[in-house]
PDB file of N, CA, C and O and ligand atoms in Angstrom:
ATOM      1  N   MET Z  15       0.102  93.992 299.061  1.00 89.00           N
ATOM      2  CA  MET Z  15      -0.431  93.951 297.707  1.00 89.00           C
ATOM      3  C   MET Z  15       0.196  95.049 296.854  1.00 89.00           C
ATOM      4  O   MET Z  15       0.384  96.175 297.299  1.00 89.00           O
ATOM      5  N   LYS Z  16       0.534  94.713 295.597  1.00 94.00           N
ATOM      6  CA  LYS Z  16       1.180  95.688 294.723  1.00 94.00           C
ATOM      7  C   LYS Z  16       0.156  96.661 294.135  1.00 94.00           C
ATOM      8  O   LYS Z  16      -0.992  96.308 293.888  1.00 94.00           O
ATOM      9  N   SER Z  17       0.610  97.875 293.930  1.00 94.00           N
ATOM     10  CA  SER Z  17      -0.235  98.936 293.387  1.00 94.00           C
ATOM     11  C   SER Z  17       0.530  99.681 292.297  1.00 94.00           C
ATOM     12  O   SER Z  17       1.739  99.533 292.165  1.00 94.00           O
ATOM     13  N   PHE Z  18      -0.196 100.516 291.572  1.00 96.00           N
ATOM     14  CA  PHE Z  18       0.422 101.386 290.588  1.00 96.00           C
ATOM     15  C   PHE Z  18       0.763 102.729 291.228  1.00 96.00           C
ATOM     16  O   PHE Z  18      -0.017 103.275 292.017  1.00 96.00           O
ATOM     17  N   PHE Z  19       1.934 103.245 290.857  1.00 96.00           N
ATOM     18  CA  PHE Z  19       2.404 104.551 291.313  1.00 96.00           C
ATOM     19  C   PHE Z  19       2.815 105.359 290.087  1.00 96.00           C
ATOM     20  O   PHE Z  19       3.175 104.777 289.063  1.00 96.00           O
ATOM     21  N   LYS Z  20       2.782 106.677 290.210  1.00 95.00           N
ATOM     22  CA  LYS Z  20       3.267 107.515 289.106  1.00 95.00           C
ATOM     23  C   LYS Z  20       4.068 108.674 289.669  1.00 95.00           C
ATOM     24  O   LYS Z  20       3.894 109.060 290.833  1.00 95.00           O
ATOM     25  N   ASN Z  21       4.932 109.231 288.816  1.00 96.00           N
ATOM     26  CA  ASN Z  21       5.650 110.434 289.228  1.00 96.00           C
ATOM     27  C   ASN Z  21       5.366 111.549 288.231  1.00 96.00           C
ATOM     28  O   ASN Z  21       4.628 111.362 287.261  1.00 96.00           O
ATOM     29  N   ASP Z  22       5.959 112.722 288.475  1.00 96.00           N
ATOM     30  CA  ASP Z  22       5.638 113.873 287.620  1.00 96.00           C
ATOM     31  C   ASP Z  22       6.378 113.831 286.283  1.00 96.00           C
ATOM     32  O   ASP Z  22       6.205 114.714 285.459  1.00 96.00           O
ATOM     33  N   LYS Z  23       7.215 112.812 286.058  1.00 94.00           N
ATOM     34  CA  LYS Z  23       7.853 112.647 284.743  1.00 94.00           C
ATOM     35  C   LYS Z  23       7.032 111.725 283.844  1.00 94.00           C
ATOM     36  O   LYS Z  23       7.440 111.420 282.735  1.00 94.00           O
ATOM     37  N   GLY Z  24       5.897 111.247 284.385  1.00 92.00           N
ATOM     38  CA  GLY Z  24       5.064 110.341 283.600  1.00 92.00           C
ATOM     39  C   GLY Z  24       5.483 108.887 283.690  1.00 92.00           C
ATOM     40  O   GLY Z  24       4.977 108.043 282.953  1.00 92.00           O
ATOM     41  N   GLU Z  25       6.427 108.591 284.563  1.00 95.00           N
ATOM     42  CA  GLU Z  25       6.820 107.196 284.745  1.00 95.00           C
ATOM     43  C   GLU Z  25       5.804 106.494 285.643  1.00 95.00           C
ATOM     44  O   GLU Z  25       5.207 107.120 286.519  1.00 95.00           O
ATOM     45  N   ILE Z  26       5.624 105.207 285.383  1.00 96.00           N
ATOM     46  CA  ILE Z  26       4.692 104.399 286.169  1.00 96.00           C
ATOM     47  C   ILE Z  26       5.477 103.283 286.849  1.00 96.00           C
ATOM     48  O   ILE Z  26       6.355 102.666 286.230  1.00 96.00           O
ATOM     49  N   HIS Z  27       5.157 103.022 288.104  1.00 97.00           N
ATOM     50  CA  HIS Z  27       5.775 101.895 288.803  1.00 97.00           C
ATOM     51  C   HIS Z  27       4.680 101.010 289.386  1.00 97.00           C
ATOM     52  O   HIS Z  27       3.683 101.501 289.901  1.00 97.00           O
ATOM     53  N   PHE Z  28       4.890  99.694 289.289  1.00 97.00           N
ATOM     54  CA  PHE Z  28       3.959  98.726 289.859  1.00 97.00           C
ATOM     55  C   PHE Z  28       4.733  97.923 290.898  1.00 97.00           C
ATOM     56  O   PHE Z  28       5.695  97.220 290.565  1.00 97.00           O
ATOM     57  N   GLY Z  29       4.335  98.078 292.177  1.00 97.00           N
ATOM     58  CA  GLY Z  29       5.040  97.368 293.230  1.00 97.00           C
ATOM     59  C   GLY Z  29       4.419  97.640 294.587  1.00 97.00           C
ATOM     60  O   GLY Z  29       3.340  98.223 294.682  1.00 97.00           O
ATOM     61  N   ILE Z  30       5.126  97.204 295.626  1.00 97.00           N
ATOM     62  CA  ILE Z  30       4.679  97.503 296.993  1.00 97.00           C
ATOM     63  C   ILE Z  30       4.940  98.977 297.282  1.00 97.00           C
ATOM     64  O   ILE Z  30       4.119  99.660 297.888  1.00 97.00           O
ATOM     65  N   ASN Z  31       6.097  99.456 296.827  1.00 96.00           N
ATOM     66  CA  ASN Z  31       6.472 100.864 296.964  1.00 96.00           C
ATOM     67  C   ASN Z  31       6.778 101.434 295.586  1.00 96.00           C
ATOM     68  O   ASN Z  31       7.157 100.686 294.677  1.00 96.00           O
ATOM     69  N   GLY Z  32       6.630 102.739 295.450  1.00 96.00           N
ATOM     70  CA  GLY Z  32       6.934 103.372 294.170  1.00 96.00           C
ATOM     71  C   GLY Z  32       8.320 103.970 294.108  1.00 96.00           C
ATOM     72  O   GLY Z  32       8.902 104.092 293.055  1.00 96.00           O
ATOM     73  N   GLY Z  33       8.844 104.342 295.261  1.00 95.00           N
ATOM     74  CA  GLY Z  33      10.151 104.982 295.290  1.00 95.00           C
ATOM     75  C   GLY Z  33      10.034 106.492 295.350  1.00 95.00           C
ATOM     76  O   GLY Z  33       8.940 107.053 295.348  1.00 95.00           O
ATOM     77  N   ASP Z  34      11.189 107.163 295.394  1.00 94.00           N
ATOM     78  CA  ASP Z  34      11.234 108.622 295.532  1.00 94.00           C
ATOM     79  C   ASP Z  34      10.483 109.308 294.409  1.00 94.00           C
ATOM     80  O   ASP Z  34      10.702 109.003 293.234  1.00 94.00           O
ATOM     81  N   GLY Z  35       9.604 110.227 294.770  1.00 97.00           N
ATOM     82  CA  GLY Z  35       8.895 111.014 293.769  1.00 97.00           C
ATOM     83  C   GLY Z  35       7.643 110.349 293.229  1.00 97.00           C
ATOM     84  O   GLY Z  35       6.919 110.953 292.446  1.00 97.00           O
ATOM     85  N   PHE Z  36       7.400 109.109 293.618  1.00 97.00           N
ATOM     86  CA  PHE Z  36       6.221 108.399 293.111  1.00 97.00           C
ATOM     87  C   PHE Z  36       5.067 108.473 294.111  1.00 97.00           C
ATOM     88  O   PHE Z  36       5.273 108.363 295.319  1.00 97.00           O
ATOM     89  N   GLN Z  37       3.876 108.645 293.580  1.00 97.00           N
ATOM     90  CA  GLN Z  37       2.675 108.659 294.412  1.00 97.00           C
ATOM     91  C   GLN Z  37       1.724 107.576 293.951  1.00 97.00           C
ATOM     92  O   GLN Z  37       1.596 107.316 292.755  1.00 97.00           O
ATOM     93  N   LYS Z  38       1.065 106.980 294.905  1.00 96.00           N
ATOM     94  CA  LYS Z  38       0.131 105.906 294.597  1.00 96.00           C
ATOM     95  C   LYS Z  38      -1.028 106.435 293.747  1.00 96.00           C
ATOM     96  O   LYS Z  38      -1.545 107.526 294.000  1.00 96.00           O
ATOM     97  N   ILE Z  39      -1.395 105.660 292.735  1.00 94.00           N
ATOM     98  CA  ILE Z  39      -2.535 106.021 291.900  1.00 94.00           C
ATOM     99  C   ILE Z  39      -3.783 105.422 292.549  1.00 94.00           C
ATOM    100  O   ILE Z  39      -3.953 104.207 292.578  1.00 94.00           O
ATOM    101  N   ASP Z  40      -4.628 106.279 293.093  1.00 88.00           N
ATOM    102  CA  ASP Z  40      -5.787 105.782 293.837  1.00 88.00           C
ATOM    103  C   ASP Z  40      -6.882 105.257 292.921  1.00 88.00           C
ATOM    104  O   ASP Z  40      -7.482 104.238 293.182  1.00 88.00           O
ATOM    105  N   ASN Z  41      -7.133 105.995 291.850  1.00 85.00           N
ATOM    106  CA  ASN Z  41      -8.177 105.572 290.919  1.00 85.00           C
ATOM    107  C   ASN Z  41      -7.538 105.049 289.642  1.00 85.00           C
ATOM    108  O   ASN Z  41      -7.257 105.799 288.720  1.00 85.00           O
ATOM    109  N   PHE Z  42      -7.285 103.748 289.626  1.00 80.00           N
ATOM    110  CA  PHE Z  42      -6.595 103.171 288.477  1.00 80.00           C
ATOM    111  C   PHE Z  42      -7.432 103.304 287.214  1.00 80.00           C
ATOM    112  O   PHE Z  42      -8.616 103.016 287.205  1.00 80.00           O
ATOM    113  N   ASP Z  43      -6.784 103.760 286.156  1.00 82.00           N
ATOM    114  CA  ASP Z  43      -7.430 103.964 284.866  1.00 82.00           C
ATOM    115  C   ASP Z  43      -6.659 103.138 283.836  1.00 82.00           C
ATOM    116  O   ASP Z  43      -5.437 103.257 283.753  1.00 82.00           O
ATOM    117  N   VAL Z  44      -7.356 102.315 283.068  1.00 82.00           N
ATOM    118  CA  VAL Z  44      -6.647 101.457 282.103  1.00 82.00           C
ATOM    119  C   VAL Z  44      -5.907 102.270 281.049  1.00 82.00           C
ATOM    120  O   VAL Z  44      -5.041 101.742 280.370  1.00 82.00           O
ATOM    121  N   LYS Z  45      -6.219 103.563 280.932  1.00 83.00           N
ATOM    122  CA  LYS Z  45      -5.493 104.408 279.981  1.00 83.00           C
ATOM    123  C   LYS Z  45      -3.995 104.449 280.299  1.00 83.00           C
ATOM    124  O   LYS Z  45      -3.165 104.721 279.438  1.00 83.00           O
ATOM    125  N   ILE Z  46      -3.677 104.183 281.570  1.00 82.00           N
ATOM    126  CA  ILE Z  46      -2.270 104.109 281.969  1.00 82.00           C
ATOM    127  C   ILE Z  46      -1.529 103.080 281.117  1.00 82.00           C
ATOM    128  O   ILE Z  46      -0.357 103.229 280.830  1.00 82.00           O
ATOM    129  N   LEU Z  47      -2.248 102.055 280.701  1.00 86.00           N
ATOM    130  CA  LEU Z  47      -1.619 100.943 279.997  1.00 86.00           C
ATOM    131  C   LEU Z  47      -1.767 101.056 278.478  1.00 86.00           C
ATOM    132  O   LEU Z  47      -1.521 100.111 277.754  1.00 86.00           O
ATOM    133  N   LYS Z  48      -2.167 102.245 278.012  1.00 85.00           N
ATOM    134  CA  LYS Z  48      -2.311 102.475 276.574  1.00 85.00           C
ATOM    135  C   LYS Z  48      -0.928 102.561 275.913  1.00 85.00           C
ATOM    136  O   LYS Z  48       0.011 103.064 276.517  1.00 85.00           O
ATOM    137  N   ASN Z  49      -0.848 102.073 274.669  1.00 89.00           N
ATOM    138  CA  ASN Z  49       0.392 102.190 273.882  1.00 89.00           C
ATOM    139  C   ASN Z  49       1.625 101.635 274.591  1.00 89.00           C
ATOM    140  O   ASN Z  49       2.718 102.163 274.455  1.00 89.00           O
ATOM    141  N   LEU Z  50       1.431 100.569 275.346  1.00 92.00           N
ATOM    142  CA  LEU Z  50       2.564  99.977 276.060  1.00 92.00           C
ATOM    143  C   LEU Z  50       3.671  99.554 275.105  1.00 92.00           C
ATOM    144  O   LEU Z  50       4.847  99.627 275.442  1.00 92.00           O
ATOM    145  N   GLY Z  51       3.254  99.113 273.907  1.00 90.00           N
ATOM    146  CA  GLY Z  51       4.236  98.618 272.942  1.00 90.00           C
ATOM    147  C   GLY Z  51       5.232  99.673 272.508  1.00 90.00           C
ATOM    148  O   GLY Z  51       6.318  99.358 272.040  1.00 90.00           O
ATOM    149  N   SER Z  52       4.870 100.945 272.673  1.00 94.00           N
ATOM    150  CA  SER Z  52       5.772 102.025 272.249  1.00 94.00           C
ATOM    151  C   SER Z  52       6.606 102.553 273.417  1.00 94.00           C
ATOM    152  O   SER Z  52       7.351 103.507 273.268  1.00 94.00           O
ATOM    153  N   LYS Z  53       6.461 101.919 274.583  1.00 95.00           N
ATOM    154  CA  LYS Z  53       7.177 102.402 275.766  1.00 95.00           C
ATOM    155  C   LYS Z  53       8.204 101.381 276.230  1.00 95.00           C
ATOM    156  O   LYS Z  53       8.099 100.200 275.916  1.00 95.00           O
ATOM    157  N   LYS Z  54       9.157 101.853 276.994  1.00 97.00           N
ATOM    158  CA  LYS Z  54      10.141 100.937 277.583  1.00 97.00           C
ATOM    159  C   LYS Z  54       9.565 100.362 278.863  1.00 97.00           C
ATOM    160  O   LYS Z  54       9.061 101.095 279.723  1.00 97.00           O
ATOM    161  N   LEU Z  55       9.625  99.043 278.958  1.00 98.00           N
ATOM    162  CA  LEU Z  55       9.031  98.323 280.084  1.00 98.00           C
ATOM    163  C   LEU Z  55      10.122  97.526 280.781  1.00 98.00           C
ATOM    164  O   LEU Z  55      10.960  96.906 280.126  1.00 98.00           O
ATOM    165  N   TRP Z  56      10.076  97.507 282.098  1.00 98.00           N
ATOM    166  CA  TRP Z  56      11.143  96.883 282.887  1.00 98.00           C
ATOM    167  C   TRP Z  56      10.547  96.016 283.995  1.00 98.00           C
ATOM    168  O   TRP Z  56       9.492  96.331 284.531  1.00 98.00           O
ATOM    169  N   ARG Z  57      11.263  94.970 284.333  1.00 98.00           N
ATOM    170  CA  ARG Z  57      10.831  94.090 285.423  1.00 98.00           C
ATOM    171  C   ARG Z  57      12.007  93.825 286.355  1.00 98.00           C
ATOM    172  O   ARG Z  57      13.114  93.527 285.907  1.00 98.00           O
ATOM    173  N   CYS Z  58      11.748  93.905 287.661  1.00 98.00           N
ATOM    174  CA  CYS Z  58      12.764  93.554 288.663  1.00 98.00           C
ATOM    175  C   CYS Z  58      12.890  92.030 288.702  1.00 98.00           C
ATOM    176  O   CYS Z  58      11.898  91.327 288.911  1.00 98.00           O
ATOM    177  N   THR Z  59      14.099  91.539 288.507  1.00 98.00           N
ATOM    178  CA  THR Z  59      14.308  90.086 288.459  1.00 98.00           C
ATOM    179  C   THR Z  59      14.279  89.462 289.848  1.00 98.00           C
ATOM    180  O   THR Z  59      14.294  88.243 289.986  1.00 98.00           O
ATOM    181  N   VAL Z  60      14.233  90.297 290.895  1.00 98.00           N
ATOM    182  CA  VAL Z  60      14.187  89.770 292.270  1.00 98.00           C
ATOM    183  C   VAL Z  60      12.739  89.667 292.753  1.00 98.00           C
ATOM    184  O   VAL Z  60      12.305  88.620 293.235  1.00 98.00           O
ATOM    185  N   CYS Z  61      11.959  90.754 292.608  1.00 98.00           N
ATOM    186  CA  CYS Z  61      10.611  90.771 293.202  1.00 98.00           C
ATOM    187  C   CYS Z  61       9.496  90.978 292.174  1.00 98.00           C
ATOM    188  O   CYS Z  61       8.325  91.047 292.548  1.00 98.00           O
ATOM    189  N   ASN Z  62       9.866  91.117 290.885  1.00 98.00           N
ATOM    190  CA  ASN Z  62       8.878  91.291 289.812  1.00 98.00           C
ATOM    191  C   ASN Z  62       8.115  92.612 289.859  1.00 98.00           C
ATOM    192  O   ASN Z  62       7.022  92.713 289.299  1.00 98.00           O
ATOM    193  N   ASP Z  63       8.673  93.630 290.502  1.00 98.00           N
ATOM    194  CA  ASP Z  63       8.125  94.974 290.321  1.00 98.00           C
ATOM    195  C   ASP Z  63       8.249  95.352 288.848  1.00 98.00           C
ATOM    196  O   ASP Z  63       9.131  94.839 288.149  1.00 98.00           O
ATOM    197  N   LEU Z  64       7.383  96.256 288.406  1.00 98.00           N
ATOM    198  CA  LEU Z  64       7.400  96.680 287.006  1.00 98.00           C
ATOM    199  C   LEU Z  64       7.573  98.181 286.922  1.00 98.00           C
ATOM    200  O   LEU Z  64       7.104  98.912 287.802  1.00 98.00           O
ATOM    201  N   ARG Z  65       8.214  98.648 285.848  1.00 98.00           N
ATOM    202  CA  ARG Z  65       8.397 100.080 285.627  1.00 98.00           C
ATOM    203  C   ARG Z  65       8.130 100.395 284.174  1.00 98.00           C
ATOM    204  O   ARG Z  65       8.557  99.665 283.288  1.00 98.00           O
ATOM    205  N   ILE Z  66       7.382 101.479 283.933  1.00 97.00           N
ATOM    206  CA  ILE Z  66       7.223 102.042 282.594  1.00 97.00           C
ATOM    207  C   ILE Z  66       7.989 103.354 282.589  1.00 97.00           C
ATOM    208  O   ILE Z  66       7.642 104.272 283.351  1.00 97.00           O
ATOM    209  N   GLY Z  67       9.016 103.448 281.758  1.00 96.00           N
ATOM    210  CA  GLY Z  67       9.809 104.667 281.706  1.00 96.00           C
ATOM    211  C   GLY Z  67      11.062 104.438 280.889  1.00 96.00           C
ATOM    212  O   GLY Z  67      11.458 103.306 280.661  1.00 96.00           O
ATOM    213  N   GLU Z  68      11.668 105.524 280.448  1.00 96.00           N
ATOM    214  CA  GLU Z  68      12.836 105.427 279.573  1.00 96.00           C
ATOM    215  C   GLU Z  68      13.996 104.676 280.234  1.00 96.00           C
ATOM    216  O   GLU Z  68      14.728 103.946 279.582  1.00 96.00           O
ATOM    217  N   ILE Z  69      14.145 104.896 281.552  1.00 96.00           N
ATOM    218  CA  ILE Z  69      15.297 104.311 282.256  1.00 96.00           C
ATOM    219  C   ILE Z  69      14.798 103.412 283.381  1.00 96.00           C
ATOM    220  O   ILE Z  69      13.854 103.759 284.090  1.00 96.00           O
ATOM    221  N   ALA Z  70      15.442 102.273 283.550  1.00 97.00           N
ATOM    222  CA  ALA Z  70      15.115 101.392 284.668  1.00 97.00           C
ATOM    223  C   ALA Z  70      15.604 102.019 285.968  1.00 97.00           C
ATOM    224  O   ALA Z  70      16.610 102.721 285.976  1.00 97.00           O
ATOM    225  N   PRO Z  71      14.901 101.768 287.067  1.00 97.00           N
ATOM    226  CA  PRO Z  71      15.394 102.279 288.355  1.00 97.00           C
ATOM    227  C   PRO Z  71      16.737 101.634 288.707  1.00 97.00           C
ATOM    228  O   PRO Z  71      16.947 100.450 288.437  1.00 97.00           O
ATOM    229  N   LYS Z  72      17.636 102.429 289.261  1.00 97.00           N
ATOM    230  CA  LYS Z  72      18.932 101.895 289.709  1.00 97.00           C
ATOM    231  C   LYS Z  72      18.694 100.892 290.844  1.00 97.00           C
ATOM    232  O   LYS Z  72      19.257  99.813 290.865  1.00 97.00           O
ATOM    233  N   GLN Z  73      17.836 101.322 291.780  1.00 98.00           N
ATOM    234  CA  GLN Z  73      17.526 100.446 292.918  1.00 98.00           C
ATOM    235  C   GLN Z  73      16.024 100.198 292.962  1.00 98.00           C
ATOM    236  O   GLN Z  73      15.230 101.127 292.830  1.00 98.00           O
ATOM    237  N   CYS Z  74      15.642  98.957 293.162  1.00 98.00           N
ATOM    238  CA  CYS Z  74      14.228  98.624 293.231  1.00 98.00           C
ATOM    239  C   CYS Z  74      13.627  99.180 294.522  1.00 98.00           C
ATOM    240  O   CYS Z  74      14.157  98.937 295.609  1.00 98.00           O
ATOM    241  N   PRO Z  75      12.521  99.938 294.425  1.00 98.00           N
ATOM    242  CA  PRO Z  75      11.921 100.530 295.630  1.00 98.00           C
ATOM    243  C   PRO Z  75      11.235  99.518 296.537  1.00 98.00           C
ATOM    244  O   PRO Z  75      10.946  99.829 297.691  1.00 98.00           O
ATOM    245  N   THR Z  76      10.966  98.346 296.034  1.00 98.00           N
ATOM    246  CA  THR Z  76      10.289  97.339 296.855  1.00 98.00           C
ATOM    247  C   THR Z  76      11.279  96.390 297.527  1.00 98.00           C
ATOM    248  O   THR Z  76      11.224  96.184 298.737  1.00 98.00           O
ATOM    249  N   CYS Z  77      12.223  95.829 296.769  1.00 98.00           N
ATOM    250  CA  CYS Z  77      13.145  94.833 297.367  1.00 98.00           C
ATOM    251  C   CYS Z  77      14.549  95.402 297.572  1.00 98.00           C
ATOM    252  O   CYS Z  77      15.409  94.722 298.132  1.00 98.00           O
ATOM    253  N   PHE Z  78      14.789  96.628 297.056  1.00 98.00           N
ATOM    254  CA  PHE Z  78      16.057  97.349 297.236  1.00 98.00           C
ATOM    255  C   PHE Z  78      17.242  96.727 296.486  1.00 98.00           C
ATOM    256  O   PHE Z  78      18.390  97.112 296.718  1.00 98.00           O
ATOM    257  N   ALA Z  79      16.975  95.778 295.602  1.00 98.00           N
ATOM    258  CA  ALA Z  79      18.058  95.209 294.789  1.00 98.00           C
ATOM    259  C   ALA Z  79      18.622  96.286 293.861  1.00 98.00           C
ATOM    260  O   ALA Z  79      17.902  97.173 293.402  1.00 98.00           O
ATOM    261  N   ILE Z  80      19.908  96.207 293.586  1.00 98.00           N
ATOM    262  CA  ILE Z  80      20.599  97.168 292.709  1.00 98.00           C
ATOM    263  C   ILE Z  80      20.746  96.557 291.313  1.00 98.00           C
ATOM    264  O   ILE Z  80      21.114  95.391 291.179  1.00 98.00           O
ATOM    265  N   ASP Z  81      20.478  97.376 290.291  1.00 98.00           N
ATOM    266  CA  ASP Z  81      20.632  96.949 288.891  1.00 98.00           C
ATOM    267  C   ASP Z  81      19.916  95.625 288.592  1.00 98.00           C
ATOM    268  O   ASP Z  81      20.455  94.770 287.893  1.00 98.00           O
ATOM    269  N   ALA Z  82      18.732  95.483 289.115  1.00 98.00           N
ATOM    270  CA  ALA Z  82      18.013  94.204 288.977  1.00 98.00           C
ATOM    271  C   ALA Z  82      16.951  94.227 287.880  1.00 98.00           C
ATOM    272  O   ALA Z  82      16.338  93.202 287.606  1.00 98.00           O
ATOM    273  N   PHE Z  83      16.741  95.390 287.250  1.00 98.00           N
ATOM    274  CA  PHE Z  83      15.672  95.480 286.251  1.00 98.00           C
ATOM    275  C   PHE Z  83      16.161  95.069 284.867  1.00 98.00           C
ATOM    276  O   PHE Z  83      17.250  95.458 284.439  1.00 98.00           O
ATOM    277  N   VAL Z  84      15.339  94.276 284.179  1.00 98.00           N
ATOM    278  CA  VAL Z  84      15.616  93.905 282.789  1.00 98.00           C
ATOM    279  C   VAL Z  84      14.443  94.395 281.938  1.00 98.00           C
ATOM    280  O   VAL Z  84      13.312  94.512 282.413  1.00 98.00           O
ATOM    281  N   GLU Z  85      14.736  94.665 280.658  1.00 98.00           N
ATOM    282  CA  GLU Z  85      13.682  95.133 279.768  1.00 98.00           C
ATOM    283  C   GLU Z  85      12.804  93.945 279.365  1.00 98.00           C
ATOM    284  O   GLU Z  85      13.298  92.850 279.115  1.00 98.00           O
ATOM    285  N   ILE Z  86      11.508  94.177 279.349  1.00 98.00           N
ATOM    286  CA  ILE Z  86      10.555  93.130 278.965  1.00 98.00           C
ATOM    287  C   ILE Z  86       9.645  93.673 277.872  1.00 98.00           C
ATOM    288  O   ILE Z  86       9.632  94.875 277.599  1.00 98.00           O
ATOM    289  N   ASN Z  87       8.874  92.771 277.262  1.00 97.00           N
ATOM    290  CA  ASN Z  87       7.949  93.232 276.222  1.00 97.00           C
ATOM    291  C   ASN Z  87       6.533  93.393 276.803  1.00 97.00           C
ATOM    292  O   ASN Z  87       6.266  93.060 277.959  1.00 97.00           O
ATOM    293  N   GLU Z  88       5.661  93.918 275.963  1.00 96.00           N
ATOM    294  CA  GLU Z  88       4.299  94.224 276.396  1.00 96.00           C
ATOM    295  C   GLU Z  88       3.563  92.981 276.894  1.00 96.00           C
ATOM    296  O   GLU Z  88       2.854  93.018 277.898  1.00 96.00           O
ATOM    297  N   LYS Z  89       3.755  91.857 276.188  1.00 95.00           N
ATOM    298  CA  LYS Z  89       3.057  90.630 276.555  1.00 95.00           C
ATOM    299  C   LYS Z  89       3.449  90.195 277.976  1.00 95.00           C
ATOM    300  O   LYS Z  89       2.594  89.857 278.793  1.00 95.00           O
ATOM    301  N   GLU Z  90       4.745  90.221 278.226  1.00 96.00           N
ATOM    302  CA  GLU Z  90       5.220  89.814 279.556  1.00 96.00           C
ATOM    303  C   GLU Z  90       4.706  90.783 280.627  1.00 96.00           C
ATOM    304  O   GLU Z  90       4.295  90.373 281.715  1.00 96.00           O
ATOM    305  N   PHE Z  91       4.709  92.076 280.306  1.00 96.00           N
ATOM    306  CA  PHE Z  91       4.222  93.077 281.252  1.00 96.00           C
ATOM    307  C   PHE Z  91       2.777  92.791 281.640  1.00 96.00           C
ATOM    308  O   PHE Z  91       2.421  92.776 282.821  1.00 96.00           O
ATOM    309  N   LEU Z  92       1.942  92.543 280.620  1.00 94.00           N
ATOM    310  CA  LEU Z  92       0.515  92.318 280.894  1.00 94.00           C
ATOM    311  C   LEU Z  92       0.296  91.023 281.672  1.00 94.00           C
ATOM    312  O   LEU Z  92      -0.614  90.946 282.530  1.00 94.00           O
ATOM    313  N   GLU Z  93       1.128  90.017 281.431  1.00 95.00           N
ATOM    314  CA  GLU Z  93       1.036  88.780 282.211  1.00 95.00           C
ATOM    315  C   GLU Z  93       1.306  89.045 283.693  1.00 95.00           C
ATOM    316  O   GLU Z  93       0.689  88.468 284.574  1.00 95.00           O
ATOM    317  N   MET Z  94       2.266  89.934 283.937  1.00 94.00           N
ATOM    318  CA  MET Z  94       2.715  90.182 285.307  1.00 94.00           C
ATOM    319  C   MET Z  94       1.677  90.915 286.150  1.00 94.00           C
ATOM    320  O   MET Z  94       1.705  90.833 287.373  1.00 94.00           O
ATOM    321  N   ILE Z  95       0.798  91.675 285.513  1.00 91.00           N
ATOM    322  CA  ILE Z  95      -0.168  92.460 286.303  1.00 91.00           C
ATOM    323  C   ILE Z  95      -1.538  91.805 286.374  1.00 91.00           C
ATOM    324  O   ILE Z  95      -2.469  92.364 286.939  1.00 91.00           O
ATOM    325  N   LYS Z  96      -1.668  90.606 285.814  1.00 85.00           N
ATOM    326  CA  LYS Z  96      -2.953  89.893 285.861  1.00 85.00           C
ATOM    327  C   LYS Z  96      -3.357  89.595 287.304  1.00 85.00           C
ATOM    328  O   LYS Z  96      -2.508  89.241 288.107  1.00 85.00           O
TER     329      LYS Z  96
HETATM  330 ZN1   ZN F  15      12.570  94.357 293.257  1.00 63.87          ZN
END
């Protein structure tokens, strides 16, 4: 099951794994999803992991695909985490 992860740069990852520097968010708070429209949102085209952060991950921490993330909008992001 996919979970939310965060790192100390304020980036958020949604997936099976978060990747280097990411820790699982145990107590999910919807505030994490505040102002999504003003943030860069990314989706892995292989496994549908999601990332909130200025830069897409080079390698997906869940499926390990390289350069597989594309930028998505807020609506698509919210659909993916339903
Ligand atoms: Zn992936």
